[in-house]
PDB file of C-alpha atoms and ligand atoms in Angstrom:
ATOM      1  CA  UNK A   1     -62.751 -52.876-105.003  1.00  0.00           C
ATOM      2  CA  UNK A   2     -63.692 -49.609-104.963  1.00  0.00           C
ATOM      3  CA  UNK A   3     -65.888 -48.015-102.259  1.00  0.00           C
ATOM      4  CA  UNK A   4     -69.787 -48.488-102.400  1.00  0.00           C
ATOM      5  CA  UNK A   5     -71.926 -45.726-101.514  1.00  0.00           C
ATOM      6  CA  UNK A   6     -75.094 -46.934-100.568  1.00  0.00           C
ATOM      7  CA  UNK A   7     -78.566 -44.867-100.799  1.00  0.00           C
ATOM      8  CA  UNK A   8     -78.509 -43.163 -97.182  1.00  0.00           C
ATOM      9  CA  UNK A   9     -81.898 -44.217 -97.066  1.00  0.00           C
ATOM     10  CA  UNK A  10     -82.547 -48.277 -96.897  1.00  0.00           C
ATOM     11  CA  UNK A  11     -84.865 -49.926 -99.765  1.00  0.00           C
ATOM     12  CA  UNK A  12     -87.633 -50.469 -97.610  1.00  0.00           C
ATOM     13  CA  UNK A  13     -89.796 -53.924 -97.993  1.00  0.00           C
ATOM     14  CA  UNK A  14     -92.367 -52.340 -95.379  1.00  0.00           C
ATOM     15  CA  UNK A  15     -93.785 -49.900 -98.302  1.00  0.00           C
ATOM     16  CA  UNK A  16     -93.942 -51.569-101.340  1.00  0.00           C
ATOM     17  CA  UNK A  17     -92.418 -49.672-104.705  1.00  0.00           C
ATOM     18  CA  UNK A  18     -95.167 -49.688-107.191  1.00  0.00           C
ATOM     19  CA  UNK A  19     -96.268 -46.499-108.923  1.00  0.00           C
ATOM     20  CA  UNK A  20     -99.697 -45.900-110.895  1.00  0.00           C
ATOM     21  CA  UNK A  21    -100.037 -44.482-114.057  1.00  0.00           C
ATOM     22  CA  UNK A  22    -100.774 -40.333-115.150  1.00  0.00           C
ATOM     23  CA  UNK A  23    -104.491 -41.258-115.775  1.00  0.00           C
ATOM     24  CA  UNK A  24    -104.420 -42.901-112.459  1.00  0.00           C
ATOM     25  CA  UNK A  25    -102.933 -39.514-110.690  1.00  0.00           C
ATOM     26  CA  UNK A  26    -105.465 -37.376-112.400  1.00  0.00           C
ATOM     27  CA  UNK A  27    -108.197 -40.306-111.101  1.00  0.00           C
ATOM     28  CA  UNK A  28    -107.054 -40.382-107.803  1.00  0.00           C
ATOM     29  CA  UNK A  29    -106.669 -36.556-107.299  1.00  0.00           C
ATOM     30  CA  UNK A  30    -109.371 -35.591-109.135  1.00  0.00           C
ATOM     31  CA  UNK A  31    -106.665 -32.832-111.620  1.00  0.00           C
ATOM     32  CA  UNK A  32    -108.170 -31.387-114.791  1.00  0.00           C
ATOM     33  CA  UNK A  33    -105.649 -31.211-117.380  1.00  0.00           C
ATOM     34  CA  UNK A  34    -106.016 -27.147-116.760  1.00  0.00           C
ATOM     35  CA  UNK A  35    -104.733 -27.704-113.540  1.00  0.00           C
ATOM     36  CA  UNK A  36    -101.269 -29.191-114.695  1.00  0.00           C
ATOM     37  CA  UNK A  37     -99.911 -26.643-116.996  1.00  0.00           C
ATOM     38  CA  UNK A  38     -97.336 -24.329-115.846  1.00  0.00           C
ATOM     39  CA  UNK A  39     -97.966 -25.412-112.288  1.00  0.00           C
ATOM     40  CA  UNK A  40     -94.659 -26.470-110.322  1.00  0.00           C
ATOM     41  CA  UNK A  41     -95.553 -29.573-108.738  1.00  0.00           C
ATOM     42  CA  UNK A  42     -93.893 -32.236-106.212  1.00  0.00           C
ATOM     43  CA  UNK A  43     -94.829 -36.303-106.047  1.00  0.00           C
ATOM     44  CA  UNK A  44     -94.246 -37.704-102.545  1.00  0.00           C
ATOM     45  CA  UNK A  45     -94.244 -40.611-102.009  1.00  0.00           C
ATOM     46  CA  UNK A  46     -93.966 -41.177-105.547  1.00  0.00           C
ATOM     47  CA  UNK A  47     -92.494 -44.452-105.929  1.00  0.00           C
ATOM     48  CA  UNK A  48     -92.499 -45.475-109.806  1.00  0.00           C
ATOM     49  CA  UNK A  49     -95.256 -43.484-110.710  1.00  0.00           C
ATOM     50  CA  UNK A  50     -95.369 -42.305-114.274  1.00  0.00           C
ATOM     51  CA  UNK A  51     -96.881 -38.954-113.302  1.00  0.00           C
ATOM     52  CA  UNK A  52     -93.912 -36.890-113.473  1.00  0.00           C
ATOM     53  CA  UNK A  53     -92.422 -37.806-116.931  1.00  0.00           C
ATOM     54  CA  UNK A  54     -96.136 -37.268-118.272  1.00  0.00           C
ATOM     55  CA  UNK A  55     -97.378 -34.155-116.291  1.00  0.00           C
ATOM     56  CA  UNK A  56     -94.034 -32.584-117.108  1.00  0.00           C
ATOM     57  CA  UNK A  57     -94.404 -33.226-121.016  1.00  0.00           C
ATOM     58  CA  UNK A  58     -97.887 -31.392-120.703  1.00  0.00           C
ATOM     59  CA  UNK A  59     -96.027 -28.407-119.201  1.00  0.00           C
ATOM     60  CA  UNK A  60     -96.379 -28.872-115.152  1.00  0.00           C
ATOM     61  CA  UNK A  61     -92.562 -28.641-113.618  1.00  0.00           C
ATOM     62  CA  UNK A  62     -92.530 -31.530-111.766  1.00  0.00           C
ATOM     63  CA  UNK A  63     -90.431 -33.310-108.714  1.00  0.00           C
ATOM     64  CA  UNK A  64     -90.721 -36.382-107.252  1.00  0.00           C
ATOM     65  CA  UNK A  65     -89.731 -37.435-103.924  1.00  0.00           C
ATOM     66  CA  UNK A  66     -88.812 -41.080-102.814  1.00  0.00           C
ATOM     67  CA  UNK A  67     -85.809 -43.121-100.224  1.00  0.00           C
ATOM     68  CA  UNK A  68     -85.563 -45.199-103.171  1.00  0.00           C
ATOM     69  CA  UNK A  69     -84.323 -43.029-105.681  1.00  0.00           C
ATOM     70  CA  UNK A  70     -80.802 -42.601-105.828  1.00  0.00           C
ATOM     71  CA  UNK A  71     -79.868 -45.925-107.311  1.00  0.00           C
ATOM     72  CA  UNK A  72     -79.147 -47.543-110.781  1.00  0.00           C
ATOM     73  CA  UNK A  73     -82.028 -47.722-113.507  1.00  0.00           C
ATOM     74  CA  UNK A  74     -81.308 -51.669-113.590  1.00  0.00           C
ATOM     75  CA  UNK A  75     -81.852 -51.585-109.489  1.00  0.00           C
ATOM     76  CA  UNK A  76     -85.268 -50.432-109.655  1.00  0.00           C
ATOM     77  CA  UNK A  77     -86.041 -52.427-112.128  1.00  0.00           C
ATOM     78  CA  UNK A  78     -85.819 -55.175-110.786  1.00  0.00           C
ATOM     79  CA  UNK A  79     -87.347 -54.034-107.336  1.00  0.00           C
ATOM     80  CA  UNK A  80     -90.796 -52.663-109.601  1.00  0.00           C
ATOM     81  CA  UNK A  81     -90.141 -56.366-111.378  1.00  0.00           C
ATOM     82  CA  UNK A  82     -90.416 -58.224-107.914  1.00  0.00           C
ATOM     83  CA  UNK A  83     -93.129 -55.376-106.360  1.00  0.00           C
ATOM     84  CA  UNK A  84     -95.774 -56.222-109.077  1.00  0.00           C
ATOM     85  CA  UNK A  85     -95.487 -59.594-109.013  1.00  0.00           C
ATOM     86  CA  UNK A  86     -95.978 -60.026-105.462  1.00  0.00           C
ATOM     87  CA  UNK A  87     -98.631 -57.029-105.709  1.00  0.00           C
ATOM     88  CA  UNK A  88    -100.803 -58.919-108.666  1.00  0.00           C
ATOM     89  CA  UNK A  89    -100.354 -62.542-106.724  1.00  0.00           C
ATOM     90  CA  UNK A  90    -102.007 -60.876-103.722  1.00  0.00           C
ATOM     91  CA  UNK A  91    -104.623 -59.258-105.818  1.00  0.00           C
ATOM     92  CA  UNK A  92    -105.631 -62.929-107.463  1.00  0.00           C
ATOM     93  CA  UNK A  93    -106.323 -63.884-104.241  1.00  0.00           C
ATOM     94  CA  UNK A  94    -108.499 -61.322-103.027  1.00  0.00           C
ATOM     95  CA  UNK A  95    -110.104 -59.930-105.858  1.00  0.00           C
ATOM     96  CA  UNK A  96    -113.269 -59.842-104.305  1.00  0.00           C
ATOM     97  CA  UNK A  97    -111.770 -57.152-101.865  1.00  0.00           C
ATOM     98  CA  UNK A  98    -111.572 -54.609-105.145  1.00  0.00           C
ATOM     99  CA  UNK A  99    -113.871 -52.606-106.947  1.00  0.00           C
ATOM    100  CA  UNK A 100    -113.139 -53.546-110.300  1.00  0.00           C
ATOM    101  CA  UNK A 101    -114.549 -50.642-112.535  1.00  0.00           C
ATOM    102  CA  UNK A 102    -111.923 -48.781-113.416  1.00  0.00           C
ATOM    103  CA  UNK A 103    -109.699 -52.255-114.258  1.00  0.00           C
ATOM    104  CA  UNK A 104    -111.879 -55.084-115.352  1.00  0.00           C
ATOM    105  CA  UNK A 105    -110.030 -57.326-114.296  1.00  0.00           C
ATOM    106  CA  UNK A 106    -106.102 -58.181-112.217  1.00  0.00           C
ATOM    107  CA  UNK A 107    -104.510 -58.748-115.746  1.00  0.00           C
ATOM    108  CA  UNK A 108    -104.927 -55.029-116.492  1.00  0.00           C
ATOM    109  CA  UNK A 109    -104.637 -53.445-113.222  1.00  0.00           C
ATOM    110  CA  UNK A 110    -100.900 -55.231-113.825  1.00  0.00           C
ATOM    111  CA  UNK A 111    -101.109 -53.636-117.104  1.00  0.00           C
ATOM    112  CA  UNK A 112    -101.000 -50.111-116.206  1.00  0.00           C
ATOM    113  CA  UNK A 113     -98.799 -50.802-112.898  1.00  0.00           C
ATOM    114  CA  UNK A 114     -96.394 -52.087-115.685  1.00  0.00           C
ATOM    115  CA  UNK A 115     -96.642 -49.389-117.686  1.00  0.00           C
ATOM    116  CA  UNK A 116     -96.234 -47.098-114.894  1.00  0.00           C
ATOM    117  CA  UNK A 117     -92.696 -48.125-114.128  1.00  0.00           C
ATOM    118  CA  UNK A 118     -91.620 -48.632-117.483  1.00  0.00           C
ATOM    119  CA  UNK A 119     -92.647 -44.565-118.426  1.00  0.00           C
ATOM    120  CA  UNK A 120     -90.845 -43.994-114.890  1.00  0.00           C
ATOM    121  CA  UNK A 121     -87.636 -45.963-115.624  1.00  0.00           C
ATOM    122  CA  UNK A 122     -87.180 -44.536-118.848  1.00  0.00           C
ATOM    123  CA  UNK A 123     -87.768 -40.872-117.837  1.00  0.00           C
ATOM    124  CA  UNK A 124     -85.260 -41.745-114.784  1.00  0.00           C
ATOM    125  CA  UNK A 125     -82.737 -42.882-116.775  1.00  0.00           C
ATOM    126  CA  UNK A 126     -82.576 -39.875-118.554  1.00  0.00           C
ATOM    127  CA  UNK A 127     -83.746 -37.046-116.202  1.00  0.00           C
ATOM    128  CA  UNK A 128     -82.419 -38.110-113.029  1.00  0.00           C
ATOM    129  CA  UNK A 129     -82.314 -34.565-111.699  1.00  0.00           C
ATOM    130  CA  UNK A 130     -86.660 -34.782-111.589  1.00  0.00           C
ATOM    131  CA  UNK A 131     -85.832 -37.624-109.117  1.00  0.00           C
ATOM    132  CA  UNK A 132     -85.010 -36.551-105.127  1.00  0.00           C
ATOM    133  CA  UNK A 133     -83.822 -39.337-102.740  1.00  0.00           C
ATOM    134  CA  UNK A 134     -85.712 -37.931 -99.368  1.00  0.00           C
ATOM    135  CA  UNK A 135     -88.008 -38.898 -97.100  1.00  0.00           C
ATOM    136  CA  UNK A 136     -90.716 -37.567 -94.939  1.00  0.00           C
ATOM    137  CA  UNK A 137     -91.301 -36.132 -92.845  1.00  0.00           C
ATOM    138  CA  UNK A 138     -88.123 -34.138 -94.003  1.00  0.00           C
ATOM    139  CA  UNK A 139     -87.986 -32.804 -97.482  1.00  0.00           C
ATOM    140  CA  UNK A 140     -85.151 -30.826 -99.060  1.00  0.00           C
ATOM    141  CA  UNK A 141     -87.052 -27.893-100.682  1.00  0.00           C
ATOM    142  CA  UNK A 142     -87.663 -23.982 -99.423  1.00  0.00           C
ATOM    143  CA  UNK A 143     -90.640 -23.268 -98.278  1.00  0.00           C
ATOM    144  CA  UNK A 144     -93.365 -22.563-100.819  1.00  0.00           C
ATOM    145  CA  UNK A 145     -91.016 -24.156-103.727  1.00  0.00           C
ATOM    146  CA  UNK A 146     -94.564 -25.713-105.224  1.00  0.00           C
ATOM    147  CA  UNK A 147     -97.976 -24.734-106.544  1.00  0.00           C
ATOM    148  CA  UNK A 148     -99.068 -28.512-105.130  1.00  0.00           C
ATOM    149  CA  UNK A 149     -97.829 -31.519-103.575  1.00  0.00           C
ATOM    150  CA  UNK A 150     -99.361 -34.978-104.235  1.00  0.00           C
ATOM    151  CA  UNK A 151     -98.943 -37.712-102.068  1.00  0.00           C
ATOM    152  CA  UNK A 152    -100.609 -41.432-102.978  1.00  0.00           C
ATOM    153  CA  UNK A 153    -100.642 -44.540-101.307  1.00  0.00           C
ATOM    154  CA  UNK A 154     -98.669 -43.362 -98.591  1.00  0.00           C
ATOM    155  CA  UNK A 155    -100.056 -41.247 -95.761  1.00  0.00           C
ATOM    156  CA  UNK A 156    -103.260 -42.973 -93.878  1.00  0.00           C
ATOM    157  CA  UNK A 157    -102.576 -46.217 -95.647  1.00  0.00           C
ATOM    158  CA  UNK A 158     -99.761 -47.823 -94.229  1.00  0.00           C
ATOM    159  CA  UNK A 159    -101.422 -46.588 -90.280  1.00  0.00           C
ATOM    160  CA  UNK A 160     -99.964 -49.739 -88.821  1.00  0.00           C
ATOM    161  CA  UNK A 161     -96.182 -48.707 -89.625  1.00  0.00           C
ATOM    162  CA  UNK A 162     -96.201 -44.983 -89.618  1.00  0.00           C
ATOM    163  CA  UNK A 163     -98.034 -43.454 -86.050  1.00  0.00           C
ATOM    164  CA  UNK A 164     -99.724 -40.086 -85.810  1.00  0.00           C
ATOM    165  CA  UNK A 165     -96.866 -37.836 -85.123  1.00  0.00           C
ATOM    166  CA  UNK A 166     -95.426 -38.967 -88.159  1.00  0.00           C
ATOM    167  CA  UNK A 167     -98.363 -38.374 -90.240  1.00  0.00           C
ATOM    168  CA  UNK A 168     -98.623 -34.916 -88.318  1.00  0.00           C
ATOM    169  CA  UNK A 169     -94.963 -33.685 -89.092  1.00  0.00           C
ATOM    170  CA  UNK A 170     -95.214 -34.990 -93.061  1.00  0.00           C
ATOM    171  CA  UNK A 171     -97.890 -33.193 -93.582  1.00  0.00           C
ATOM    172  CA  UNK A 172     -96.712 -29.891 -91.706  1.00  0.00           C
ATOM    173  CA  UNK A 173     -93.473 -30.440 -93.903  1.00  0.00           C
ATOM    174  CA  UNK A 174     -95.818 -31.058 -97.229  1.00  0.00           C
ATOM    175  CA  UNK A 175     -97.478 -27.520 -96.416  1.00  0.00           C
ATOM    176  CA  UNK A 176     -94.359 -26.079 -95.846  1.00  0.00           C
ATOM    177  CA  UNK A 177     -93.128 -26.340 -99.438  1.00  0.00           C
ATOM    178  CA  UNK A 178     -96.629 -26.306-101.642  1.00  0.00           C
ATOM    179  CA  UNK A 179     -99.535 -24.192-101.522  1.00  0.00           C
ATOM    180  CA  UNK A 180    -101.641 -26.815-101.773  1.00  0.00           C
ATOM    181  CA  UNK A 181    -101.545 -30.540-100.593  1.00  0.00           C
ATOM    182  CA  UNK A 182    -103.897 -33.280-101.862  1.00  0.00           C
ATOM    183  CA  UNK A 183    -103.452 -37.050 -99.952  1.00  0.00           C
ATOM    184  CA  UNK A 184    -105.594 -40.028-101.096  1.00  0.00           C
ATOM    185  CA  UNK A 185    -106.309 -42.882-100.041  1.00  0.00           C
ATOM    186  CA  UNK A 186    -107.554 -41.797 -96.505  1.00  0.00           C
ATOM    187  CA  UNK A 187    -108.098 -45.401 -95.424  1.00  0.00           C
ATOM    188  CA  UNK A 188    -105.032 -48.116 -94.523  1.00  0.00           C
ATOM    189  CA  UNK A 189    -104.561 -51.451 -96.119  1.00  0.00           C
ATOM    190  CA  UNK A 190    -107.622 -53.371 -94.903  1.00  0.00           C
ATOM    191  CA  UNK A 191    -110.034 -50.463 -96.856  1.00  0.00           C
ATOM    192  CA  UNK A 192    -110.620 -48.975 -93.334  1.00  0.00           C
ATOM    193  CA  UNK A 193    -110.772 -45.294 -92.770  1.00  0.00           C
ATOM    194  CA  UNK A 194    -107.433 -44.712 -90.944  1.00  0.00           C
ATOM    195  CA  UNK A 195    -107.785 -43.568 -86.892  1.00  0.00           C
ATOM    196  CA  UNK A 196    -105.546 -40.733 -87.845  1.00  0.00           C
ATOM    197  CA  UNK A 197    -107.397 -38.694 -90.566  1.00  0.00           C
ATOM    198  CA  UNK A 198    -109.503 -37.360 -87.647  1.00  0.00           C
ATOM    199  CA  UNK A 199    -107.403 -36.102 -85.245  1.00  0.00           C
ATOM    200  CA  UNK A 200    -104.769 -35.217 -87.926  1.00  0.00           C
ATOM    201  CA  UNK A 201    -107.008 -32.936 -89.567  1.00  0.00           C
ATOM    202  CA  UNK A 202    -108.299 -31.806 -85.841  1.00  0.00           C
ATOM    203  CA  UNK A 203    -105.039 -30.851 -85.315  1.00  0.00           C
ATOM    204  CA  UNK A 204    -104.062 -28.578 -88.704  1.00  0.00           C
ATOM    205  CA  UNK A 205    -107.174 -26.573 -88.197  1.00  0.00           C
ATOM    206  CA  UNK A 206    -106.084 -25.596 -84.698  1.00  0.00           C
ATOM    207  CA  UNK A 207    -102.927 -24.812 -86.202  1.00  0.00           C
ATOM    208  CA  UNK A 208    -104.394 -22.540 -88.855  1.00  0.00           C
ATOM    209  CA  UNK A 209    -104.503 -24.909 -91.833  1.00  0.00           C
ATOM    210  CA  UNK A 210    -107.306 -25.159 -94.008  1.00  0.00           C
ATOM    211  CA  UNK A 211    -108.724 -28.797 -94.511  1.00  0.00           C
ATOM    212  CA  UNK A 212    -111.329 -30.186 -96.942  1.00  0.00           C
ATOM    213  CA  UNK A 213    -112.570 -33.227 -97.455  1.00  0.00           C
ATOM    214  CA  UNK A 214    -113.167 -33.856-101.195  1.00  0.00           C
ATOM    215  CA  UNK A 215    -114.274 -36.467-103.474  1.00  0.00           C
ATOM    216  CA  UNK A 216    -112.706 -37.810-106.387  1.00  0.00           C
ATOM    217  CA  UNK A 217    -113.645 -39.794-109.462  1.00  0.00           C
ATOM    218  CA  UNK A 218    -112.072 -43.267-108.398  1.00  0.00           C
ATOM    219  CA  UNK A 219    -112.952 -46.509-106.018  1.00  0.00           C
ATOM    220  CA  UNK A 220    -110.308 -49.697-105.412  1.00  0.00           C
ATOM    221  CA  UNK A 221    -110.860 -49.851-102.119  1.00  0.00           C
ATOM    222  CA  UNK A 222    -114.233 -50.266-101.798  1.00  0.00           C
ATOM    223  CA  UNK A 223    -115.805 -46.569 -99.751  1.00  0.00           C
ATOM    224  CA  UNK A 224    -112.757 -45.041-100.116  1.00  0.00           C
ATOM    225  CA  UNK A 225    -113.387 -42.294-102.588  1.00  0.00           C
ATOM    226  CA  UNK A 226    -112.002 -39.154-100.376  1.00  0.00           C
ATOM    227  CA  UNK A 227    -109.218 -37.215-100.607  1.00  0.00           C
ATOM    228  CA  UNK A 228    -107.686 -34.919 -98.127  1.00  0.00           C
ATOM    229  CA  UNK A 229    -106.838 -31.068 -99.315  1.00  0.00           C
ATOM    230  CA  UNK A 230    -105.056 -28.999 -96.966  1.00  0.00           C
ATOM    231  CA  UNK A 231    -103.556 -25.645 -97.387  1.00  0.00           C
ATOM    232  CA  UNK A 232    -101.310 -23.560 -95.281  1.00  0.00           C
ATOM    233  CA  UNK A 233    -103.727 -20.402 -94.627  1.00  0.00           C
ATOM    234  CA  UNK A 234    -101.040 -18.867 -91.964  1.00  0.00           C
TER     235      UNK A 234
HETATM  236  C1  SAM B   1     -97.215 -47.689-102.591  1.00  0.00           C
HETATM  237  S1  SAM B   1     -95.945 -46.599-103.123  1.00  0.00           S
HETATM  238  C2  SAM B   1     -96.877 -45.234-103.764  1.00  0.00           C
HETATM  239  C3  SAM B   1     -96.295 -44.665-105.040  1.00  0.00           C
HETATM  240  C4  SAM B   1     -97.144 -43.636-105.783  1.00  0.00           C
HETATM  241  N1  SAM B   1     -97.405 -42.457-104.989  1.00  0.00           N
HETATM  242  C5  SAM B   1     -98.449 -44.212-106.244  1.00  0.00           C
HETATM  243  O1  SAM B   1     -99.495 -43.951-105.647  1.00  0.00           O
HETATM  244  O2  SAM B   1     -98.445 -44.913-107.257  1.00  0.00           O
HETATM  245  C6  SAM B   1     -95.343 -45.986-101.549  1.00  0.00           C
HETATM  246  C7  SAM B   1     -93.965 -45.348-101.668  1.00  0.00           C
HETATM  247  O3  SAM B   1     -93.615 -44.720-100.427  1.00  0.00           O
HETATM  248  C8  SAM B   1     -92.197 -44.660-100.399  1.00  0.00           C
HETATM  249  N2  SAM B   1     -91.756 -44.276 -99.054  1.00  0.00           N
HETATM  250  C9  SAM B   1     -91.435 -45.068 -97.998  1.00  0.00           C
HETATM  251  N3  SAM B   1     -91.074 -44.323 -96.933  1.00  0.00           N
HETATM  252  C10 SAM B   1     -91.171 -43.012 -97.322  1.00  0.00           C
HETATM  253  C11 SAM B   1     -90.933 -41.758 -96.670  1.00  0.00           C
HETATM  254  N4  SAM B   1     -90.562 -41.688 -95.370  1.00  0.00           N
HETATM  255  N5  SAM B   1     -91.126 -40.622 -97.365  1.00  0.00           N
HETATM  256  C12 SAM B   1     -91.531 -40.663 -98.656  1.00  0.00           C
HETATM  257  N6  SAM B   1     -91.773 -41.823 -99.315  1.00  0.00           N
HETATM  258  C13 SAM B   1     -91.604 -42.980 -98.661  1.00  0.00           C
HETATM  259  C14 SAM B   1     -91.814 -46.059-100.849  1.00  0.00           C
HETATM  260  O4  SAM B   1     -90.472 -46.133-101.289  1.00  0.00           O
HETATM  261  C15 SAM B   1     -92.821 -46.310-101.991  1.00  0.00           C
HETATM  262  O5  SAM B   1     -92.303 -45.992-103.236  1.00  0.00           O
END
């Protein structure tokens, strides 16, 4: 038999692989169309979002970063398969948790997390070169390689698994290769503003990052409508 090489980095059940959609991206990050074009770009954690296939095909140059990558199409299929399941049975039972204006209802939020992996898959399958297998807080790019980095449903939300110093070094490392760096959500799981936003961002300004606060045109979690902009003004 021959020799397996696994991913070097484990398929991780602690941060679930689900991706939103373009629309979502430019929701969540507030992005005008004008700010796509010819702007280099990286995703991290970008899971199967459909961002990249679709910001790329409007003209940004886009990577995206994720320990999952690096295994067959049919793989991650059936990881996004099992991830949305689980993610819509969770969201039947606590719908009243949501704000439901942008969805309606669960049966389309699964709608366009579906249709999120299945514009990911097929742009993977064919462009496999858009898709890095790396991790934070270590990313294998020069400095200043992008215009922007975007990083979703990541950073502050999983606060229970990933501590400050992590947060800290990720986003030193997310600086280090864009100009720019937009994070959303700032709150963890249970809708809660995470304790590190604070002292993260306390932290970067001493350090000579700028930091704003900003917010954006999109509500799940209910409150949480920030996102976090920081930008390496050394
Ligand atoms: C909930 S998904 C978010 C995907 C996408 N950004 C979105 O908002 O639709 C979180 C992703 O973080 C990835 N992840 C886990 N550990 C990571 C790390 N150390 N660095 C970068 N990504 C990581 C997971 O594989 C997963 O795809």
């Amino acid at each position: 038999m021959a020799d397996e090489q696994p991913n070097r980095f484990a398929v991780s059940e602690q941060f679930r692989f689900i991706g939103r959609t373009f629309t979502e991206y430019r929701w969540l990050f507030d992005l005008a169309l004008s700010d796509l074009a010819g702007q280099s770009i990286l995703d991290c954690a970008a899971g199967p979002a459909s961002f990249t296939a679709t910001a790329t095909q409007i003209g940004a140059d886009v990577t995206a970063v994720d320990p999952t990558y690096g295994q067959p199409v049919e793989t991650l299929e059936e990881i996004c398969q099992d991830a949305v399941e689980k993610t819509l049975a969770q969201l039947q039972e606590k719908t009243d948790l949501f704000v439901w204006e942008r969805y309606g209802d669960v049966e389309t939020r699964g709608r366009h997390l579906r249709s999120a992996y299945e514009r990911f898959l097929a742009d993977y399958s064919q462009h496999s070169g858009r898709y890095i297998p790396a991790a934070l807080p270590d990313l294998p790019f020069d400095s200043d390689r992008f215009d922007l980095a975007l990083s979703a449903n990541f950073l502050f939300l999983y606060d229970d698994r990933l501590d400050l110093d992590f947060h800290l070094d990720s986003l030193r490392e997310l600086a280090r290769v864009a100009g720019e760096v937009r994070i959303f959500p700032l709150a963890s799981l249970d809708a809660e503003r995470s304790e590190y936003v604070d002292p993260v961002v306390d932290q970067l300004e001493s350090e000579g990052y700028g930091t704003e606060f900003q917010r954006v045109p999109y509500e799940f979690q209910p409150g949480v409508t920030e996102m976090l902009v920081v930008s390496d003004s050394q």
